[in-house]
CSV table of C-alpha atoms and ligand atoms in Angstrom, one decimal:
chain,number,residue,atom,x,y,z
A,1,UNK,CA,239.6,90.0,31.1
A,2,UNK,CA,241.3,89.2,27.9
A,3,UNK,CA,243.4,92.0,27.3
A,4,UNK,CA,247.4,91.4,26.7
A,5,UNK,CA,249.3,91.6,29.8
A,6,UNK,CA,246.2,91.5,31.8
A,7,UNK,CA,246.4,90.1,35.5
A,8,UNK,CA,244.9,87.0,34.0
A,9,UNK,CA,247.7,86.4,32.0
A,10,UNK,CA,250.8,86.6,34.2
A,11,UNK,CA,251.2,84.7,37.1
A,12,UNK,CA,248.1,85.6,39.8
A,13,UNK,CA,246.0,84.3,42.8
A,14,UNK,CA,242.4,83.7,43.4
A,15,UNK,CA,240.8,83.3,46.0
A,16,UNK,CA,238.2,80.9,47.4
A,17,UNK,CA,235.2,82.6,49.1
A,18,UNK,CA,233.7,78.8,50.3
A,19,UNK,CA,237.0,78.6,52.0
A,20,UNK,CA,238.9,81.6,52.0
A,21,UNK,CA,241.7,79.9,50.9
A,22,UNK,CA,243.8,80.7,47.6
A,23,UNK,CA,245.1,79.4,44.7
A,24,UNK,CA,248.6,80.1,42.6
A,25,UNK,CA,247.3,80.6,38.6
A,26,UNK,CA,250.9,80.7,36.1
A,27,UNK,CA,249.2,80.5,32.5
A,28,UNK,CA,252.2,81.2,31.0
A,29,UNK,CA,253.3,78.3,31.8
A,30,UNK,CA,251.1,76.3,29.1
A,31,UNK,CA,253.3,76.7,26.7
A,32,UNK,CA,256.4,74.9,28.0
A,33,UNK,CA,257.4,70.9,26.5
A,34,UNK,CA,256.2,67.7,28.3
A,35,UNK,CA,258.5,65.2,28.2
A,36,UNK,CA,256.1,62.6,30.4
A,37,UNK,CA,254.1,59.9,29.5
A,38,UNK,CA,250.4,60.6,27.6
A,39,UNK,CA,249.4,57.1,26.7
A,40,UNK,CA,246.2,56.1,26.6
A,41,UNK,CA,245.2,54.0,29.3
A,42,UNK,CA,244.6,50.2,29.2
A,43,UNK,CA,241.1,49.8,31.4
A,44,UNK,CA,239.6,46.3,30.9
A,45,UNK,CA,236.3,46.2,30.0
A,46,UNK,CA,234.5,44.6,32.8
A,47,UNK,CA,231.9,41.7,33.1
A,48,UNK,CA,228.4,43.0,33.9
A,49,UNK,CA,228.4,40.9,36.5
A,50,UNK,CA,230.9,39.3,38.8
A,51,UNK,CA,230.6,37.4,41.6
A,52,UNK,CA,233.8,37.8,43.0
A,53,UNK,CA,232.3,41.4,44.0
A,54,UNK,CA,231.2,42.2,47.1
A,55,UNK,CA,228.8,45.0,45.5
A,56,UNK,CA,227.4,43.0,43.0
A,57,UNK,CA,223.5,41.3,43.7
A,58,UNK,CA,223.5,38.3,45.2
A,59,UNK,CA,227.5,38.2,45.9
A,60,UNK,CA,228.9,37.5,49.5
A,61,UNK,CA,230.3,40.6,51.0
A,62,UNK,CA,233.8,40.2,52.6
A,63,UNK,CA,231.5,39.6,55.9
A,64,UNK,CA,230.5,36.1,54.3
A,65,UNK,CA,226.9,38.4,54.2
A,66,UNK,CA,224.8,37.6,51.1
A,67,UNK,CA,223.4,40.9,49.5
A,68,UNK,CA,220.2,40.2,48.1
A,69,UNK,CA,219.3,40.1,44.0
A,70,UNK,CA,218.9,43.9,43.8
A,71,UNK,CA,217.6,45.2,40.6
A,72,UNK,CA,217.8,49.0,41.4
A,73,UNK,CA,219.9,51.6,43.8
A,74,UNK,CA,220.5,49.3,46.7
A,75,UNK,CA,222.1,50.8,50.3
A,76,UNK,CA,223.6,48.6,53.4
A,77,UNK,CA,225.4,49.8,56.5
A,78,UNK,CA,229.3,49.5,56.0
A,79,UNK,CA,230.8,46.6,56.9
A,80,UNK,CA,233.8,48.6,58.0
A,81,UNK,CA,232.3,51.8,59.3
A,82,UNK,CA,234.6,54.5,59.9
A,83,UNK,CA,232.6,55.8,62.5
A,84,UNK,CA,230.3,53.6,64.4
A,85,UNK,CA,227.4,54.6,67.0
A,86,UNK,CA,228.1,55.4,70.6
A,87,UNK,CA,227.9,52.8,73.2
A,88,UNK,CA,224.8,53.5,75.5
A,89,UNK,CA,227.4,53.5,78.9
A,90,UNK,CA,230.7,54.9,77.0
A,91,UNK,CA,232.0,56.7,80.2
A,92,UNK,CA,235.1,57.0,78.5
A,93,UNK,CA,234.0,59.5,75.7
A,94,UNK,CA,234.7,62.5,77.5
A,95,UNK,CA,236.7,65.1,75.4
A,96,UNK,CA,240.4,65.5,76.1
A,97,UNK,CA,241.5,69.2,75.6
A,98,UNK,CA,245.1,70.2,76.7
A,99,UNK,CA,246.4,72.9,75.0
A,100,UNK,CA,248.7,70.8,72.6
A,101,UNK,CA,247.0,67.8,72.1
A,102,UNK,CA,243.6,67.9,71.7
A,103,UNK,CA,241.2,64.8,71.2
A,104,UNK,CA,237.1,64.4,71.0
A,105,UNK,CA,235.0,60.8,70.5
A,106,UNK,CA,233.3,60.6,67.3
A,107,UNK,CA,230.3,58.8,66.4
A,108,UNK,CA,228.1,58.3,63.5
A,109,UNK,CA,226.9,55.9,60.8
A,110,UNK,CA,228.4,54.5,57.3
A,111,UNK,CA,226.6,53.1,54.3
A,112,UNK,CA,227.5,52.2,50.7
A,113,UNK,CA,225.0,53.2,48.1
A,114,UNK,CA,225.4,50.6,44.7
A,115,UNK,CA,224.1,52.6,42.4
A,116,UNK,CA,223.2,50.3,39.4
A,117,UNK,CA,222.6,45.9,39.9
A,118,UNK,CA,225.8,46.3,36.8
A,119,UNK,CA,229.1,46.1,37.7
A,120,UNK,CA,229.7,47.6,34.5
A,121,UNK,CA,228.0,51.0,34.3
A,122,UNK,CA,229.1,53.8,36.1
A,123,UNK,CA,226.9,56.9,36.7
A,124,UNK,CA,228.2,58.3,33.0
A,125,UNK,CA,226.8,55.1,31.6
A,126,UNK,CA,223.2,55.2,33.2
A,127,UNK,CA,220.1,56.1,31.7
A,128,UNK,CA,218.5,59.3,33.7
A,129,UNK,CA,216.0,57.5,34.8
A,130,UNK,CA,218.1,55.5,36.6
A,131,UNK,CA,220.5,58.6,37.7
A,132,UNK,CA,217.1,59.9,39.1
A,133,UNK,CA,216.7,56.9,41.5
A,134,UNK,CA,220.4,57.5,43.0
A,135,UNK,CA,219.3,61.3,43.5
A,136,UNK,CA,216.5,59.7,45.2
A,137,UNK,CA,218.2,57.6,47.3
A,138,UNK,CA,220.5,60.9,48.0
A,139,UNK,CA,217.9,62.8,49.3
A,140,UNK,CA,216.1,60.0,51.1
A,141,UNK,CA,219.5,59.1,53.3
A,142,UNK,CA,220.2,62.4,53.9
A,143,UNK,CA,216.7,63.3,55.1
A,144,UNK,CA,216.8,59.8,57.6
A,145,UNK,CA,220.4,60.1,58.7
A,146,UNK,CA,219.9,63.6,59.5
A,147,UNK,CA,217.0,63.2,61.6
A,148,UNK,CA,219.8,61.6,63.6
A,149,UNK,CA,223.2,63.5,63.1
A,150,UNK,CA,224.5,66.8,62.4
A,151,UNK,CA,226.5,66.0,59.2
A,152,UNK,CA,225.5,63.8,56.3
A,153,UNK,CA,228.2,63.5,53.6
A,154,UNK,CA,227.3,61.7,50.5
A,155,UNK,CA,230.0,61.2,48.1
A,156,UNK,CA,231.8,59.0,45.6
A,157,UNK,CA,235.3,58.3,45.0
A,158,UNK,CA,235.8,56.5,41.9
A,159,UNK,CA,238.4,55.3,40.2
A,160,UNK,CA,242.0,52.9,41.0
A,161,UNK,CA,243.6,56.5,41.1
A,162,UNK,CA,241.4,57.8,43.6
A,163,UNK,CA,242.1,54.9,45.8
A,164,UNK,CA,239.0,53.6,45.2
A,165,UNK,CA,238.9,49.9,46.1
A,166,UNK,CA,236.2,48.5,43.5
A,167,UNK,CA,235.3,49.2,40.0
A,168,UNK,CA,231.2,48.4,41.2
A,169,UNK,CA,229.6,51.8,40.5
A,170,UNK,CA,228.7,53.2,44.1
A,171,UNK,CA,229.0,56.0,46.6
A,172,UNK,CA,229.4,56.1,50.0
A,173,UNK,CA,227.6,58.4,52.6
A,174,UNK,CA,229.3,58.9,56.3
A,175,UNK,CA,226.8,60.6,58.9
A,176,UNK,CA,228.4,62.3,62.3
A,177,UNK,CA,227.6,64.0,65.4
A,178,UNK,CA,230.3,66.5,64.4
A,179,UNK,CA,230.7,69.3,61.5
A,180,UNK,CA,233.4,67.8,59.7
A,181,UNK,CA,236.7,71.0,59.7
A,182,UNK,CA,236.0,71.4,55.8
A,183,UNK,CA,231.7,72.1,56.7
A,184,UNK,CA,233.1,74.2,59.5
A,185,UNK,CA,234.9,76.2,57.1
A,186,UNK,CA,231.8,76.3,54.4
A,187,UNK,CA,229.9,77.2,57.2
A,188,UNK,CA,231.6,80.3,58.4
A,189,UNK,CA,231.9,81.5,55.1
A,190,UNK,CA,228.8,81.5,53.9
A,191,UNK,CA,227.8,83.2,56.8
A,192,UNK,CA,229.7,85.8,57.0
A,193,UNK,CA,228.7,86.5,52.8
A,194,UNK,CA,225.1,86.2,54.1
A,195,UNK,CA,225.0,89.4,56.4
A,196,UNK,CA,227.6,90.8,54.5
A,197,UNK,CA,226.0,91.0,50.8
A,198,UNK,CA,222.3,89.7,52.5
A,199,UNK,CA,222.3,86.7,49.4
A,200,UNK,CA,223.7,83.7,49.7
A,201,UNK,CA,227.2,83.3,48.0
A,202,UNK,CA,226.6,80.6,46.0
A,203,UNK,CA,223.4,82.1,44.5
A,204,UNK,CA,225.6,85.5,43.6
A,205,UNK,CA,228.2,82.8,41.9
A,206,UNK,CA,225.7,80.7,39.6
A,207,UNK,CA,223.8,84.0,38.5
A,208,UNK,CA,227.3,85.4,37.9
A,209,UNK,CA,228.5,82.6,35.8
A,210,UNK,CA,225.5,81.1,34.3
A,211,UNK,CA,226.9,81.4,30.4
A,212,UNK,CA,230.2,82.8,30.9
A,213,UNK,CA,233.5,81.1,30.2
A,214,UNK,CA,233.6,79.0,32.6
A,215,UNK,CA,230.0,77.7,32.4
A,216,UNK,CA,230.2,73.9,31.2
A,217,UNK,CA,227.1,72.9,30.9
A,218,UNK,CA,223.1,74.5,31.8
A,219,UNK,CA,220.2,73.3,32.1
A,220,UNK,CA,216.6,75.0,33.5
A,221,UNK,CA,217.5,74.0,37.2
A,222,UNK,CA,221.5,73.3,37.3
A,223,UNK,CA,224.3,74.7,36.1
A,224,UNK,CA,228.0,73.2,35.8
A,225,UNK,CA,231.3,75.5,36.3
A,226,UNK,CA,235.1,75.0,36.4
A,227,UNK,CA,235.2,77.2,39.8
A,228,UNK,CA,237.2,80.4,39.1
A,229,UNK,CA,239.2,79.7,42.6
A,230,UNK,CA,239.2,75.7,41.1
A,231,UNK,CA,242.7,74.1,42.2
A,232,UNK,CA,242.5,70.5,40.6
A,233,UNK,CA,243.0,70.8,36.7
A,234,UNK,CA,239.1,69.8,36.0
A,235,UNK,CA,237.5,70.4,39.1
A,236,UNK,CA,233.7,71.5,38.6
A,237,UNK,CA,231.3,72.7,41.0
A,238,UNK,CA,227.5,71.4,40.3
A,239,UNK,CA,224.8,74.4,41.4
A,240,UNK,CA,221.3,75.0,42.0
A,241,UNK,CA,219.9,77.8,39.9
A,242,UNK,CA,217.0,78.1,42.5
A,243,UNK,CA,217.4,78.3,46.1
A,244,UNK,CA,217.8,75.1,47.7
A,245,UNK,CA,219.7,74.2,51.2
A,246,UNK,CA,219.9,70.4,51.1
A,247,UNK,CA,219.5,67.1,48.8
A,248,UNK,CA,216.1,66.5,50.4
A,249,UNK,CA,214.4,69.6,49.7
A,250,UNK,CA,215.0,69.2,46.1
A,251,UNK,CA,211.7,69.9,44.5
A,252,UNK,CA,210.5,66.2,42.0
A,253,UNK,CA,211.3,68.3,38.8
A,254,UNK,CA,214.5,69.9,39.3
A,255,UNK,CA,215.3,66.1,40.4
A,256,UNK,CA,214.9,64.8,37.1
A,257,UNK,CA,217.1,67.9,35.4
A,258,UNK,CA,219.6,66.9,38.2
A,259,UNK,CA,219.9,63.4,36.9
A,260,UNK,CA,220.1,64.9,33.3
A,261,UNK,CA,223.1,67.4,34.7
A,262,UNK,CA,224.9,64.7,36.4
A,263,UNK,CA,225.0,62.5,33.3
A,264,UNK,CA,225.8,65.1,31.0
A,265,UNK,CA,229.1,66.4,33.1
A,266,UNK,CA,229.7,62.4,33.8
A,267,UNK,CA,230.0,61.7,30.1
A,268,UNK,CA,232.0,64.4,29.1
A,269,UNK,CA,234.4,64.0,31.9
A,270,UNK,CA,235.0,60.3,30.2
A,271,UNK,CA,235.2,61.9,27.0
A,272,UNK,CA,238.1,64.3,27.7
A,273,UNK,CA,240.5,61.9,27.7
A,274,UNK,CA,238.6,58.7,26.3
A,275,UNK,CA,238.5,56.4,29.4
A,276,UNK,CA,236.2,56.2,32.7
A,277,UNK,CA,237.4,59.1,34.3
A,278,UNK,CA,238.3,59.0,38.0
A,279,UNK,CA,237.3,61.4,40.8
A,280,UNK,CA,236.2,62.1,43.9
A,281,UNK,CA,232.6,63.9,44.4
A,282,UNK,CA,230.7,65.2,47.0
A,283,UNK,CA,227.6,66.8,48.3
A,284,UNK,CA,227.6,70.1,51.0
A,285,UNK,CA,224.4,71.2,51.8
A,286,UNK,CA,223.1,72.9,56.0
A,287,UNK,CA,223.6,70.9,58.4
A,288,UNK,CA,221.5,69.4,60.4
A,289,UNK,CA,221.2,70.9,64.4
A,290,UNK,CA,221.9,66.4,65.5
A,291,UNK,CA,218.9,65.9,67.4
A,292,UNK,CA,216.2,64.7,67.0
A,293,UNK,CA,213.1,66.6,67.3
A,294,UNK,CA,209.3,66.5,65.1
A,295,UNK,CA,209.9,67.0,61.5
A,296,UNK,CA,209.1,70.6,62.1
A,297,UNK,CA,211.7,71.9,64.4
A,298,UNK,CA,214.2,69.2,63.3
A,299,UNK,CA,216.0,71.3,61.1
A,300,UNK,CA,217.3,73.8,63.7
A,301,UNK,CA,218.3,77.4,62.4
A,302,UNK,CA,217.1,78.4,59.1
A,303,UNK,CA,220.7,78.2,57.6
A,304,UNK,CA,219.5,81.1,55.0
A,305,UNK,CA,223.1,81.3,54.1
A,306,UNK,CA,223.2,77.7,52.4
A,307,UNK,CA,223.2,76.9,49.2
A,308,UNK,CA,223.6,73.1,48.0
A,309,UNK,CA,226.4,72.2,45.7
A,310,UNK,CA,228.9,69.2,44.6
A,311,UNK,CA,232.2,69.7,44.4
A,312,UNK,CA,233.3,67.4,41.8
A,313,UNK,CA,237.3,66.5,41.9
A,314,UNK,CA,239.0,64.6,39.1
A,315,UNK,CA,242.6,64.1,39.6
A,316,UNK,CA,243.6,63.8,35.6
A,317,UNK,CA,245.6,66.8,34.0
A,318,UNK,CA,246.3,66.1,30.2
A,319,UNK,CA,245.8,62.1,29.6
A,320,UNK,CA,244.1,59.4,31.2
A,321,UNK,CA,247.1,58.3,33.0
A,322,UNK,CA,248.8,62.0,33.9
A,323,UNK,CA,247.4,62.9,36.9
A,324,UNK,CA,247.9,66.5,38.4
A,325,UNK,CA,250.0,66.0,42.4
A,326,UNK,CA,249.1,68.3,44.9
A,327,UNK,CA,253.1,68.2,46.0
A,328,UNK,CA,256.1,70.4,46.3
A,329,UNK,CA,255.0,74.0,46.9
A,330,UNK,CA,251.2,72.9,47.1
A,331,UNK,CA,252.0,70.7,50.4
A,332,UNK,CA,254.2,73.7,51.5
A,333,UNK,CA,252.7,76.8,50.7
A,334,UNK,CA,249.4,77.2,48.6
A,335,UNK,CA,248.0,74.7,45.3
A,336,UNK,CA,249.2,75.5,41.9
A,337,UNK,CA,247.6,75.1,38.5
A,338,UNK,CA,248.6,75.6,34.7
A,339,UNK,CA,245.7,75.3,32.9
A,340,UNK,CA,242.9,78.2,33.6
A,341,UNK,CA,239.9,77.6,35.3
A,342,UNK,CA,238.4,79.6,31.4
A,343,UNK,CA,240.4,76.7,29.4
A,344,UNK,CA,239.5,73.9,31.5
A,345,UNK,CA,235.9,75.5,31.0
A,346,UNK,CA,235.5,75.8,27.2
A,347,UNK,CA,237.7,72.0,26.7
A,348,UNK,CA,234.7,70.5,28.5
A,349,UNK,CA,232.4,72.7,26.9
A,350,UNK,CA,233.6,71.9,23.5
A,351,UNK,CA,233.0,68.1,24.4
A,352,UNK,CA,229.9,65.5,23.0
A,353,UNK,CA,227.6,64.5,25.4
A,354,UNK,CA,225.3,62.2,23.2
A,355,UNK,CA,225.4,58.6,25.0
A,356,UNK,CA,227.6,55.8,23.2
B,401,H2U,P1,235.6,52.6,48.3
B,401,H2U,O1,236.4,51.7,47.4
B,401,H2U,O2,235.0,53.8,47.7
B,401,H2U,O3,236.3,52.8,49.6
B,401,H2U,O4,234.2,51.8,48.7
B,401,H2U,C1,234.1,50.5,49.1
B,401,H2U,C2,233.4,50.6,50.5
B,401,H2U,O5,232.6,49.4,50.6
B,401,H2U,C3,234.4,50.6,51.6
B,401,H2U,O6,234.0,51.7,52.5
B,401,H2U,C4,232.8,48.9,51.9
B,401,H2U,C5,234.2,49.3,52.3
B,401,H2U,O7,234.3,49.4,53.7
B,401,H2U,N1,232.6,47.4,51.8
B,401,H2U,C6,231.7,46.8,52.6
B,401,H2U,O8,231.1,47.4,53.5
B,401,H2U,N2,231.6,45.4,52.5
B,401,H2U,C7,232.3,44.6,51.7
B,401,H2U,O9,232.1,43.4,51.7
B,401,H2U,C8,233.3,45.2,50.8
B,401,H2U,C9,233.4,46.7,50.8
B,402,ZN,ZN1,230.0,44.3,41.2
């Protein structure tokens, strides 16, 4: 793979199997000058507390709601739900399908999971016993809102540049009745790998790329890697070295090594360019068949193909104020990146993890 002039080396394209989509690589462009800005950037530390947050224990929510003096994870129902439950009598719900414009009701259920009583400490700054309790809380929602709903996303989008609308470490988790286009997609995939190859994908991938160059980090259950298809500059995707279809069926011990994972890539993420490093982060495990049935049967088909993951997606390229924009020939044609997938890789590798 190293070999001059190989195809790794000139301009190529790789291709997503989780998506079947694909991405432009052009390595030789590394080299050329950067005239743009590479500051450093001028975060404030914050207060461990403040009660002007609405995340914070015992702080009014913009509701004029009190949340209560928390001293762990802590989860309430979002004030302002993207998706809300159905009306028992919505008559109007029907789906509207002509040809060209096509619309369906949605339903479902929002909360906001606050991960630490600190205002202070994102997950990078936790202890793992305390990351532990946020996996916990993880696999508990999804196990209840899935009981319930077909899809349970559980994410996090952290950070000012990610649009993220306070600094209070949390995550969010939206349940729905549909699977969301990107699932769909996943969904289809993995399938069609499944009676193709008779393994999961995902399985194939980590026992591919557990301690090759684009391995970031290992540890007995978990494994870390800059995807080979990746199209954000540091994107990582988190997988299972065991087979494992959702957050809930996590066995107790590879929960603790997940905690251990999660701090480990969190850490070095803010060490890469010295400053709490934005992203957006997410968890895709089977989905759920949406009704609800004894705990048996709830799950619906076996979903053999599955294989949890988190796609992790920071936005930064080379400072913590230049961000990578998905633009130009990305929003017109296909994404672009620089920087390999093996270079991201081994720059994170490279990195301390020890905790400040
Ligand atoms: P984001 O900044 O990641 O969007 O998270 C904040 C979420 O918290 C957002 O979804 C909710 C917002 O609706 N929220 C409440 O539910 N109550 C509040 O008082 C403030 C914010
Ligand atoms: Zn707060």
């Amino acid at each position: 793979m190293t070999t001059k002039n190989s195809l790794y080396e000139r301009a190529h394209r790789r291709r997503n199997p989780l998506t079947d989509r694909w991405v432009l690589v052009s390595p030789h462009r590394n080299t050329r000058p950067w005239n743009g800005e590479t500051h450093r950037s001028s975060q404030a530390p914050r207060p461990r507390h403040d009660p002007a947050c609405h995340l914070c224990p015992d702080a009014q929510r913009a509701t004029g709601e009190r949340n209560p003096p928390y001293t762990s994870v802590h989860v309430f129902d979002n004030d302002f739900p993207a998706v809300e439950a159905s009306p028992d009598n919505d008559s109007a719900a029907g789906p509207d399908n002509s040809a060209l414009f096509a619309a369906q009701p949605v339903s479902g259920t929002c909360r906001v999971i606050c991960y630490s009583p600190d205002h202070d400490r994102p997950m990078s700054r936790l202890t793992d016993t305390e990351i532990a309790r946020v996996v916990d809380c993880w696999a508990d929602q999804t196990r209840a809102l899935g009981a319930q709903h077909r899809w349970v996303q559980v994410f996090e989008n952290k950070g000012e540049m990610m649009g993220c609308s306070n600094p209070h470490p949390h995550g969010q988790i939206w349940a729905t009745d549909h699977l969301p286009d990107e699932l769909n997609v996943e969904d289809e995939q993995q399938r069609l790998h499944w009676s193709r190859h008779g393994s999961p994908m995902l399985r194939q991938v980590a026992d591919h790329e557990f301690e090759g160059p684009r391995q970031v980090l290992a540890n007995e259950h978990w494994l870390v890697i800059v995807p080979y298809w990746a199209t954000w500059p540091f994107e990582t995707l988190l997988l299972p070295r065991f087979g494992v279809r959702r957050l809930d069926e996590i066995p107790v011990s590879a929960r603790a090594t997940l905690a251990g994972a999660l701090g480990d890539l969190t850490r070095r993420y803010d060490r890469l360019f010295d400053c709490e490093f934005p992203y957006s982060m997410g968890w895709h495990g089977a989905p759920y068949d949406g009704t609800i049935h004894d705990d048996t049967h709830r799950r619906g088909e076996a979903a053999l193909h599955w294989q949890l993951h988190a796609h992790f997606f920071p936005p930064l390229l080379r400072s913590a104020t230049v961000r990578k924009f998905m633009v130009g020939y990305e929003m017109l044609a296909e994404p672009q990146r620089d920087l390999t997938p093996e270079q991201a890789a081994a720059q994170l590798r490279e990195l301390a993890t020890s905790r400040r």
